XYZ file of C-alpha atoms in Angstrom:
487
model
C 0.000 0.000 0.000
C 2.623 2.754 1.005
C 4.855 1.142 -1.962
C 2.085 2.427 -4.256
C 1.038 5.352 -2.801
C 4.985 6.342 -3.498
C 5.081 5.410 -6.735
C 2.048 7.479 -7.554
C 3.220 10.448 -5.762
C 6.391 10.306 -7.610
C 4.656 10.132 -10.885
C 2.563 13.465 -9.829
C 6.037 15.091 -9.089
C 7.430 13.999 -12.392
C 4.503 15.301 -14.403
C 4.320 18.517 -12.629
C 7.884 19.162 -12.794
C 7.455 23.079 -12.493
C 5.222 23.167 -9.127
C 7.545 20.878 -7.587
C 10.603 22.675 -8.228
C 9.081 26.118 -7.057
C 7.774 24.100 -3.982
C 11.142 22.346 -2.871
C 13.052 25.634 -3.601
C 10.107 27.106 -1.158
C 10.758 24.606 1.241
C 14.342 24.539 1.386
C 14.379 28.345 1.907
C 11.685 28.000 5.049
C 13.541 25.042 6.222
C 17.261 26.905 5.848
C 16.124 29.637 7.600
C 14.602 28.205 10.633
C 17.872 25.945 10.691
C 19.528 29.220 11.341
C 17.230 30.766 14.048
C 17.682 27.563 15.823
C 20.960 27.432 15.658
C 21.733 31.288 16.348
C 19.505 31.017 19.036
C 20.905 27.401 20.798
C 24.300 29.587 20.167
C 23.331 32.478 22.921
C 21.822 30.315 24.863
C 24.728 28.016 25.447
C 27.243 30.767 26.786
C 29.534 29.195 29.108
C 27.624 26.269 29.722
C 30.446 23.891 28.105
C 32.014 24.560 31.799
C 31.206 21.502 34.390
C 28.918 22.596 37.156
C 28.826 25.762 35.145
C 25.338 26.051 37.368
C 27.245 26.537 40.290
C 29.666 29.187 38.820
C 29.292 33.093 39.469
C 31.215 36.780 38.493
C 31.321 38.903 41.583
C 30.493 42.281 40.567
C 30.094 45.636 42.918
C 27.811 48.478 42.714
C 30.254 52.280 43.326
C 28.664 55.517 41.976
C 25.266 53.940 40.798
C 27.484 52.033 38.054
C 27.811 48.162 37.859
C 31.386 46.777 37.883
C 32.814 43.686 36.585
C 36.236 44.373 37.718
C 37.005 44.296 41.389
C 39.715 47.163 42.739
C 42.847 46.795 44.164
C 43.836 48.195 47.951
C 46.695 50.230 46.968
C 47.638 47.815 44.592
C 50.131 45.802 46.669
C 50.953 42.064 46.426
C 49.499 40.979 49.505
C 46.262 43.024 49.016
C 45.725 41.264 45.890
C 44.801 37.735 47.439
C 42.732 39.474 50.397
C 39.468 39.348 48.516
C 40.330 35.841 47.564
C 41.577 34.557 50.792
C 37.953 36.090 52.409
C 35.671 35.018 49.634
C 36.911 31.427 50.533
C 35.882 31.635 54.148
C 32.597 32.452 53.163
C 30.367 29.248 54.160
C 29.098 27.938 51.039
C 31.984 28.902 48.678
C 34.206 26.133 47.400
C 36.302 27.785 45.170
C 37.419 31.588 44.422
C 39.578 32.873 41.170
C 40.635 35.998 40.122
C 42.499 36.827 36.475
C 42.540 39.707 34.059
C 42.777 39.895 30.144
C 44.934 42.121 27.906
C 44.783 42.679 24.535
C 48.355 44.348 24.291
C 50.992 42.554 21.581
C 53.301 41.099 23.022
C 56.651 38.907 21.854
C 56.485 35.704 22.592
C 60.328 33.867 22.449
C 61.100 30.487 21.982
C 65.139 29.677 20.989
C 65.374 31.828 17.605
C 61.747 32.060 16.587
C 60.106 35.299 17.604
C 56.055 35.510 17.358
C 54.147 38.156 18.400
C 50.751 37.637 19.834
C 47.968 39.152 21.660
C 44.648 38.158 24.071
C 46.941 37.265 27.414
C 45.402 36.126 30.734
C 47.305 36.441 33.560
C 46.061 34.595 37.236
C 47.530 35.023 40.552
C 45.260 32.260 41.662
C 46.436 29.334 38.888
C 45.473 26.039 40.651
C 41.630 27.776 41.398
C 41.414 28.944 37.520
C 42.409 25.268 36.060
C 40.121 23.626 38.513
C 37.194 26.149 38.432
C 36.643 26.506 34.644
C 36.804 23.829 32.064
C 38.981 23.764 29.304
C 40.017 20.721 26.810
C 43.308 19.549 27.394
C 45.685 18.565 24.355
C 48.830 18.095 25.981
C 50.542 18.679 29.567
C 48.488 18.688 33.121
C 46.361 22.003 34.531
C 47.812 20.709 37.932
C 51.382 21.221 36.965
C 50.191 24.953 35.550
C 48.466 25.427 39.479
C 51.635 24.215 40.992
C 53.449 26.932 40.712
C 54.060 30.565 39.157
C 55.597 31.866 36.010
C 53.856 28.734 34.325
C 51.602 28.930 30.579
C 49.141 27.649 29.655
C 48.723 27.747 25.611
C 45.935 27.587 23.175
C 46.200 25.652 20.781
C 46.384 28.292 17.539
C 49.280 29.713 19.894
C 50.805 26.400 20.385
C 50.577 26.022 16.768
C 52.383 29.550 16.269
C 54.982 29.253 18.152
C 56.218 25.164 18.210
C 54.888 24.794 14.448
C 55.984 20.658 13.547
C 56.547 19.427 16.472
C 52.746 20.200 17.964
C 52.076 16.455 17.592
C 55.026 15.792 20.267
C 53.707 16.780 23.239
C 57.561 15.692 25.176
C 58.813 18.602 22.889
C 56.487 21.247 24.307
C 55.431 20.501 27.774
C 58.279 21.845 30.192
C 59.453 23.998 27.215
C 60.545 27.489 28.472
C 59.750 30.723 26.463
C 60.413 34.165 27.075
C 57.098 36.677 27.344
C 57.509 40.520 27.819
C 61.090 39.781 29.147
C 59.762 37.043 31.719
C 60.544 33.180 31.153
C 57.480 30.916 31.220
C 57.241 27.406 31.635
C 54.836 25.097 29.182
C 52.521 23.484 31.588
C 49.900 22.632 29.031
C 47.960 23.030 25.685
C 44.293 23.326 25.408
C 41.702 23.411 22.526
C 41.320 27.436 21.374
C 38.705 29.245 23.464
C 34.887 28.479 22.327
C 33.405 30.896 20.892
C 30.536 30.506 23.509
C 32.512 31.709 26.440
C 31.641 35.037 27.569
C 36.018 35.633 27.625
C 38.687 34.681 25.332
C 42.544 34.024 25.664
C 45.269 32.791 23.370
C 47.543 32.186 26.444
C 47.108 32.085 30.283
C 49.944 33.094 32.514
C 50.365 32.387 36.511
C 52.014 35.239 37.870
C 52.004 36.190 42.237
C 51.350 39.641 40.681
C 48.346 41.026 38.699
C 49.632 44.105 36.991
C 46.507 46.234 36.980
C 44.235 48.013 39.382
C 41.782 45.574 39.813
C 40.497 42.095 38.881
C 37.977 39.419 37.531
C 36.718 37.620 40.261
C 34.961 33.786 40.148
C 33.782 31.875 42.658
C 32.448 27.896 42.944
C 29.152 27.718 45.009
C 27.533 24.059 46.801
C 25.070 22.565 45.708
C 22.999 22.762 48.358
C 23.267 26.541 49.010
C 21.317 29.279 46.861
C 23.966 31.662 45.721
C 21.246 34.822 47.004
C 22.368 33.177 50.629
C 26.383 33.458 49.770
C 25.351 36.878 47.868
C 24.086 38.176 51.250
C 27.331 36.840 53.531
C 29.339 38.183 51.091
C 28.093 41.932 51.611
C 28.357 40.634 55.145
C 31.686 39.948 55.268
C 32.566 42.279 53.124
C 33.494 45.135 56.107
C 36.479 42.570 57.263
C 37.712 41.873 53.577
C 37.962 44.968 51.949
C 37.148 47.770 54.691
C 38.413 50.675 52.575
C 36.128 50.432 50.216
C 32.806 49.307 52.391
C 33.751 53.093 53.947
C 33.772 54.603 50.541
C 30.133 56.327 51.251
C 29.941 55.828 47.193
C 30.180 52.192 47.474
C 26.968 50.357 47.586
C 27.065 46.621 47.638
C 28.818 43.554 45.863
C 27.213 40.970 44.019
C 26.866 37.655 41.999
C 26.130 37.059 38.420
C 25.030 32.999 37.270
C 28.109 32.451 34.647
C 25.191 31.495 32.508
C 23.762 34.691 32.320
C 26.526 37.008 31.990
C 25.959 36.906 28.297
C 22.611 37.698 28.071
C 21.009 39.033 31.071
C 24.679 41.385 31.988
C 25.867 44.632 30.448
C 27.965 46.201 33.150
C 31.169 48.384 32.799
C 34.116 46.477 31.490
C 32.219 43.640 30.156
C 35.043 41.708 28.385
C 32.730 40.668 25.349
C 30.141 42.677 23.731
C 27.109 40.912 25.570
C 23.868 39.825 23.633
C 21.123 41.239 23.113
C 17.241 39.091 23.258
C 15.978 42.083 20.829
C 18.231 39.798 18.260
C 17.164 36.425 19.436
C 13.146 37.762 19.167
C 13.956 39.150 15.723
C 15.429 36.333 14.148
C 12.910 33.871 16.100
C 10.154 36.272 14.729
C 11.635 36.127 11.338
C 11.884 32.637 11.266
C 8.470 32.146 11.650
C 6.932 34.569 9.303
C 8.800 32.880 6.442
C 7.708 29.487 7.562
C 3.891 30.497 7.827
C 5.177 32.235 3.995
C 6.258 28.672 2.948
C 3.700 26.866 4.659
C 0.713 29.180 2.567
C 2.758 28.788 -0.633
C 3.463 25.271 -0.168
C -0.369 25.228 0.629
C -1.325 26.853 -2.522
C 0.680 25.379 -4.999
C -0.858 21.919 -3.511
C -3.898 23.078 -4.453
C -3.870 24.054 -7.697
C -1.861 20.793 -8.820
C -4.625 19.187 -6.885
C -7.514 20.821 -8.412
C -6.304 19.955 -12.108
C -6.981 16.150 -11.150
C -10.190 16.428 -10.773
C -10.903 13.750 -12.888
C -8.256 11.387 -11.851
C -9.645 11.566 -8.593
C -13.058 10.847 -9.686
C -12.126 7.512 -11.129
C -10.224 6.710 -8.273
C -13.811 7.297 -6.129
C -16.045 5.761 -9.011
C -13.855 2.179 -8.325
C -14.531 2.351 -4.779
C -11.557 4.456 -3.197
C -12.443 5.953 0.053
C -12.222 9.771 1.166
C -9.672 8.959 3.500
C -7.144 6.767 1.264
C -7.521 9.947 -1.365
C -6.510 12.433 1.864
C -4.204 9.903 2.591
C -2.358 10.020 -0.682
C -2.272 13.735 -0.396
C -0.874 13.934 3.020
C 1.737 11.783 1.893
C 3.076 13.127 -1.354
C 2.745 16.100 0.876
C 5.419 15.052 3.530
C 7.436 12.935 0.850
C 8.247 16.456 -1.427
C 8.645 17.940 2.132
C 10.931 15.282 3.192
C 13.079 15.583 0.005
C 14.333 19.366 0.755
C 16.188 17.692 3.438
C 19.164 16.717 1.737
C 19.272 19.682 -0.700
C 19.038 21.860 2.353
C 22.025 20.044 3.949
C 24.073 20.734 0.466
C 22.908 24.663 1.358
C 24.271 24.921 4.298
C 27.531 24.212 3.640
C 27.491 26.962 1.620
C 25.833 29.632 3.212
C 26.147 28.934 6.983
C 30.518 29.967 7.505
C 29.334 33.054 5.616
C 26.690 33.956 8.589
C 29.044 33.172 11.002
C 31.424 35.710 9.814
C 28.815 38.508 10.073
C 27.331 37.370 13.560
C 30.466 36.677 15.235
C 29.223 33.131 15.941
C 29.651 29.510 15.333
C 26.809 27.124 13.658
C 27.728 24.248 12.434
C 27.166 23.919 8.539
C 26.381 20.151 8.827
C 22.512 18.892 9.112
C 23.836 16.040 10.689
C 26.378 17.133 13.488
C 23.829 17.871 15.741
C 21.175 14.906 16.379
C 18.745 16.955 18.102
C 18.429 19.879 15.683
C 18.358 17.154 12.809
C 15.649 15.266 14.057
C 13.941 19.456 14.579
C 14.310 20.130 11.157
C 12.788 16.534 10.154
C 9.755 16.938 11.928
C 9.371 20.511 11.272
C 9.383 19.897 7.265
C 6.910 16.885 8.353
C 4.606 19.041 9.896
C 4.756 21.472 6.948
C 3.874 18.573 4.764
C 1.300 17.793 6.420
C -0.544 21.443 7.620
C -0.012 22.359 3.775
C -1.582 19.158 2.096
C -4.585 19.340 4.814
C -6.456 22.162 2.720
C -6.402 19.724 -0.706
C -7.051 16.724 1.332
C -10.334 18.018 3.279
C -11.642 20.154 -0.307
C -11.308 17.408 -2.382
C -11.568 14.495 -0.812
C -14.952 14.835 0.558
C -16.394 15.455 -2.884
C -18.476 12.376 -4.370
C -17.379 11.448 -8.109
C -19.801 12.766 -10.008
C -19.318 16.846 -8.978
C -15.484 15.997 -9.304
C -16.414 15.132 -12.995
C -18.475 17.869 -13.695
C -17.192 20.576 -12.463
C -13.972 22.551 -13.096
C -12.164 22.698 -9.648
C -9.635 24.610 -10.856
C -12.072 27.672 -11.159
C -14.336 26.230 -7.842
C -14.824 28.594 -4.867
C -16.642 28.753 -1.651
C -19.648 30.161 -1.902
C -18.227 33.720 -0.652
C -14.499 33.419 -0.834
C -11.739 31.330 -2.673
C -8.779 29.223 -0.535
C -6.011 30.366 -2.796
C -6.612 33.942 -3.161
C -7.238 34.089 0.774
C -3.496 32.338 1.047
C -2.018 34.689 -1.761
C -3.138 37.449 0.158
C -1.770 36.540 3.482
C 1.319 35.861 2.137
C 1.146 39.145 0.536
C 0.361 40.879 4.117
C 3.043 38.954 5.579
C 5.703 40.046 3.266
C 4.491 43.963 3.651
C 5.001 43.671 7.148
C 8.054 42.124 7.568
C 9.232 45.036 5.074
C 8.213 47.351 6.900
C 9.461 46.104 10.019
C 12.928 45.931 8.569
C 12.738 49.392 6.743
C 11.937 50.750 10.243
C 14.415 49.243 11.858
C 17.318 49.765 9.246
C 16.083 53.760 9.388
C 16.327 54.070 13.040
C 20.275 51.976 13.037
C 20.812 54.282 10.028
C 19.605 57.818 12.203
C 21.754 56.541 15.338
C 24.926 55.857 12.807
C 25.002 59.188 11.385
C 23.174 61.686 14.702
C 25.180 64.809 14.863
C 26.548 64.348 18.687
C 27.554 68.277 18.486
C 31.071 67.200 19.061
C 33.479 68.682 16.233
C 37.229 68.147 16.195
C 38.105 71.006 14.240
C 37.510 74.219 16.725
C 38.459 72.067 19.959
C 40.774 73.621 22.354
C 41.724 73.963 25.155
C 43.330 76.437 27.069
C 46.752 75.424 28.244
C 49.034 77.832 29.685
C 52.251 76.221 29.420
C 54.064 75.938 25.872
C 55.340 72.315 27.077
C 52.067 71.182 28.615
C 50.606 72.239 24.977
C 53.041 70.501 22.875
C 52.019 67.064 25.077
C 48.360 67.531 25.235
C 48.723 68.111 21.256
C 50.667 64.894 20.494
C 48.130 63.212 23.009
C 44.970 64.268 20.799
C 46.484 63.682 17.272
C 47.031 60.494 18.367
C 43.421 59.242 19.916
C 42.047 62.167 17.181
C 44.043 60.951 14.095
C-alpha cells in the first residue's frame, strides 16, 4: 500500500515538474532559515555552559557611583592586598572555590630559541590552581595541575601552540616543560588546550600564573555548593565584606557587591568592562520572529501550490472514487506526497548549508555548524518541522477534495471552484502578501532608526576644539596626546 502510494506520488512530481521545483526551492528556503534561528539562538543560549557545574559558577560584581562593575579594585595595589578578597571570599560558608584573572589585549613577543612571534589576548592569574580547577577547558597536551603548581607557568591555546612550536605540535615531550620568554619574563609550558569556544563570555590565546596582577583591579569567580542558593552566599558576602575589603565598604559611594550565574553574563549582563560585547534578546526575538513569518510564507505557498496541482486532477480523482476508493485513502495520498516532497528538501538543504552557513558566522560573530547532521537533536527538529509542513499544507487539498463524491469531481472545473463567498487560494495569496508587507516594513523601520543613530550629529566637532593650556610644554604634550586618539 505505502509502496504504491509512493510510486504514484512520484509520478505526480514527475509530471508537474514546475510546481515541484518552485515548492522544494520554497521549502528549502523556510527550512534553511529556521535551521539558522535555531541554531543562532541554541548559540546564545549556550554561553559558558560547556564549563562543568557551570550552574554553580558566578562573576562577583560591585555596585560604586550607581554604576555596575565587573572588575574588582585593588587596595593600593600591593601584592598581599591582591589575594585578600580571595583569601575572604573562601571563608565564606558555602563557597568552594574563588579565582581571580585579568585579560589584555596588548601585543606582546612571545620567544622560543630563535623564533620570535608576536601575539595578543593574554590572561594572567595570581590564583592558577583555582582557575584550572574552576573553569573547564580541553586539554591537548601537559596537566592544569602542573600549571596550578606553581608561578611563572603557561598555559597555551592551541592556535598559539601552533604559532609558536609549528611541527613538532604532535610531540607533546617537545612542548610541555618547554621554556619561552614573554615581555622579558621566562614561562614554563605546563599545558595546551583546545582554542577558546566561541561561547565563552572571555577569550585568551595564552594564560599566565604570575604572584602579581599588573593592573588596578580584577575578575573575580567563585564555585558555590550545591545545596546553598547563591542569594544566601550573595548576602554573607556583603556581610563579610566590612572585614575583607574595609576601605572600600567606607567609601560612602560604594553600595554593595554581588553575583552574576556564569550562565547569564551573556545575556542578562551589560555592566562596565564587560570583556565581550554581551547579547542582546531584541536579536534572538527578531530572528525567532523572522523565522516564523517565512515558515507560515512557505507553509501558505506550499499550501497553494498543492492546491492548484490538486484541483487539475479532478478527474483522476473521480475515477479513483467511481472504483470504490475511500475519502480517506484519497486524503491519505495527499498527506503523503505532501510530507514525501517535504521530506526531500532535506538533503538539498544540507548541500545549502555548507554553503551559506561559515558566511553567517562571519557577520554574527558566531559559530553554527554547517552540517545537518552534526547535531542529532536539531536534525531530528528540522525533520519533523518539514513533516509538519507537509502535512498542515496538504490538509487544505485533502479536506476540499476528498470529501467530494465522483460525479461533482467530474463535472465541475475545480480549478475555477470557490466557496460560496471566498476562494482558498486567493485568501493564502493574500496573506502571504500581508506577511511580506510587514516584515518590510518592520525591517525598513528598523534599518532607518540603526541608520539615524549611525550618522546623529553628537555636536562634538574636532576642528575648533581647544583647550586652554598655559604652558608651551604642557601644549606641545596635550597636542601629540589628541592627534594620536584624534588621528
Amino acid at each position: 500500500m505505502i509502496s504504491t502510494g509512493l510510486k504514484i506520488a512520484f509520478r505526480g512530481f514527475l509530471r508537474n515538474r514546475f510546481f515541484t521545483t518552485f515548492n522544494l526551492l520554497s521549502l528549502v528556503g523556510g527550512l534553511f532559515v529556521a535551521f539558522v534561528a535555531i541554531g543562532y539562538i541554541g548559540f546564545e543560549n549556550s554561553y559558558d555552559e560547556f564549563h562543568e557545574n557551570s550552574e554553580n559558577i558566578y562573576r562577583v560584581g560591585w555596585t560604586y557611583r550607581s554604576q555596575d562593575y565587573s572588575i574588582l579594585g585593588f587596595e593600593n595595589g600591593a601584592d598581599d592586598k591582591q589575594l585578600n578578597v580571595v583569601t575572604g571570599l573562601k571563608k565564606i560558608p558555602g563557597v568552594e572555590n574563588v579565582a581571580q584573572f585579568i585579560t589584555s589585549d596588548n601585543l606582546e613577543f612571545i620567544e622560543w630559541g630563535d623564533k620570535r612571534v608576536q601575539e595578543k589576548g593574554f590572561l594572567t592569574t595570581n590564583t592558577p590552581l583555582e582557575f584550572a580547577s574552576l573553569f573547564t577547558w580541553s586539554p591537548l597536551m601537559g596537566s592544569f595541575t602542573d600549571f596550578g603548581k606553581d608561578f611563572n607557568k603557561v598555559l597555551l591555546t592551541k592556535s598559539t601552540a601552533f604559532k609558536i612550536f609549528g611541527g613538532v605540535m604532535n610531540n607533546s615531550s617537545e612542548i610541555i616543560g618547554q621554556v619561552i620568554n614573554i615581555g622579558q619574563e621566562n614561562y614554563k609550558v605546563a599545558a595546551v588546550i583546545e582554542d577558546v569556544p566561541m561561547n565563552s563570555h572571555f577569550d585568551f590565546t595564552l594564560a599566565l600564573s604570575n604572584p602579581r596582577i599588573d593592573y588596578w583591579g580584577s575578575r573575580v569567580y567563585m564555585g558555590v555548593a550545591d545545596n546553598i542558593s547563591y542569594d544566601e552566599v550573595e548576602l554573607r558576602m556583603n556581610q563579610a565584606m566590612a572585614k575583607i575589603n574595609p576601605s572600600v565598604v567606607k567609601d560612602p559611594l560604594y553600595k554593595e557587591h554581588f553575583l552574576q550565574p556564569l550562565e547569564d553574563i551573556h545575556l542578562k549582563s551589560n555592566i562596565l568592562y564587560e570583556l565581550k560585547t554581551p547579547g542582546n534578546y531584541s536579536f534572538i526575538y527578531l530572528i525567532g520572529g523572522f523565522a516564523v513569518f517565512i515558515l507560515i510564507i512557505t507553509l501558505f505557498n506550499y499550501a497553494n501550490f498543492t492546491l492548484a496541482i490538486k484541483s487539475k486532477q479532478g478527474k483522476s480523482i473521480g475515477i479513483k472514487k467511481a472504483m470504490g476508493a475511500k475519502s480517506f485513502a484519497v486524503a491519505r495520498q495527499f498527506i503523503l506526497e505532501g510530507v514525501l516532497l517535504a521530506l526531500l528538501a532535506v538533503p538539498i538543504l544540507a548541500l545549502l548549508l555548507a554553503l551559506i552557513v561559515p558566511s553567517f558566522n562571519s557577520l554574527m560573530g558566531v559559530n553554527l555548524s554547517a552540517s545537518l547532521w552534526q547535531n542529532p537533536q536539531t536534525f531530528f527538529l528540522i525533520v519533523g518541522l518539514a513533516i509538519v509542513l507537509g502535512v498542515l499544507a496538504s490538509i487544505a487539498p485533502a479536506l476540499f477534495l476528498s470529501t467530494k463524491n465522483a460525479l461533482s469531481l467530474f463535472n465541475q472545473k475545480l480549478k475555477d471552484n470557490r466557496f460560496e463567498h471566498f476562494s482558498i487560494r486567493k485568501y493564502l495569496v493574500v496573506s502571504q502578501f500581508v506577511i511580506l508587507i510587514s516584515i518590510t516594513s518592520v525591517s525598513y523601520f528598523v534599518i532607518q532608526q540603526m541608520d539615524f543613530i549611525e550618522n546623529k550629529d553628537v555636536g562634538y566637532k574636532k576642528k575648533g576644539c581647544y583647550m586652554r593650556i598655559r604652558h608651551p610644554k604642557n601644549r606641545i604634550f596635550f597636542k601629540n596626546v589628541l592627534d594620536k586618539f584624534l588621528g
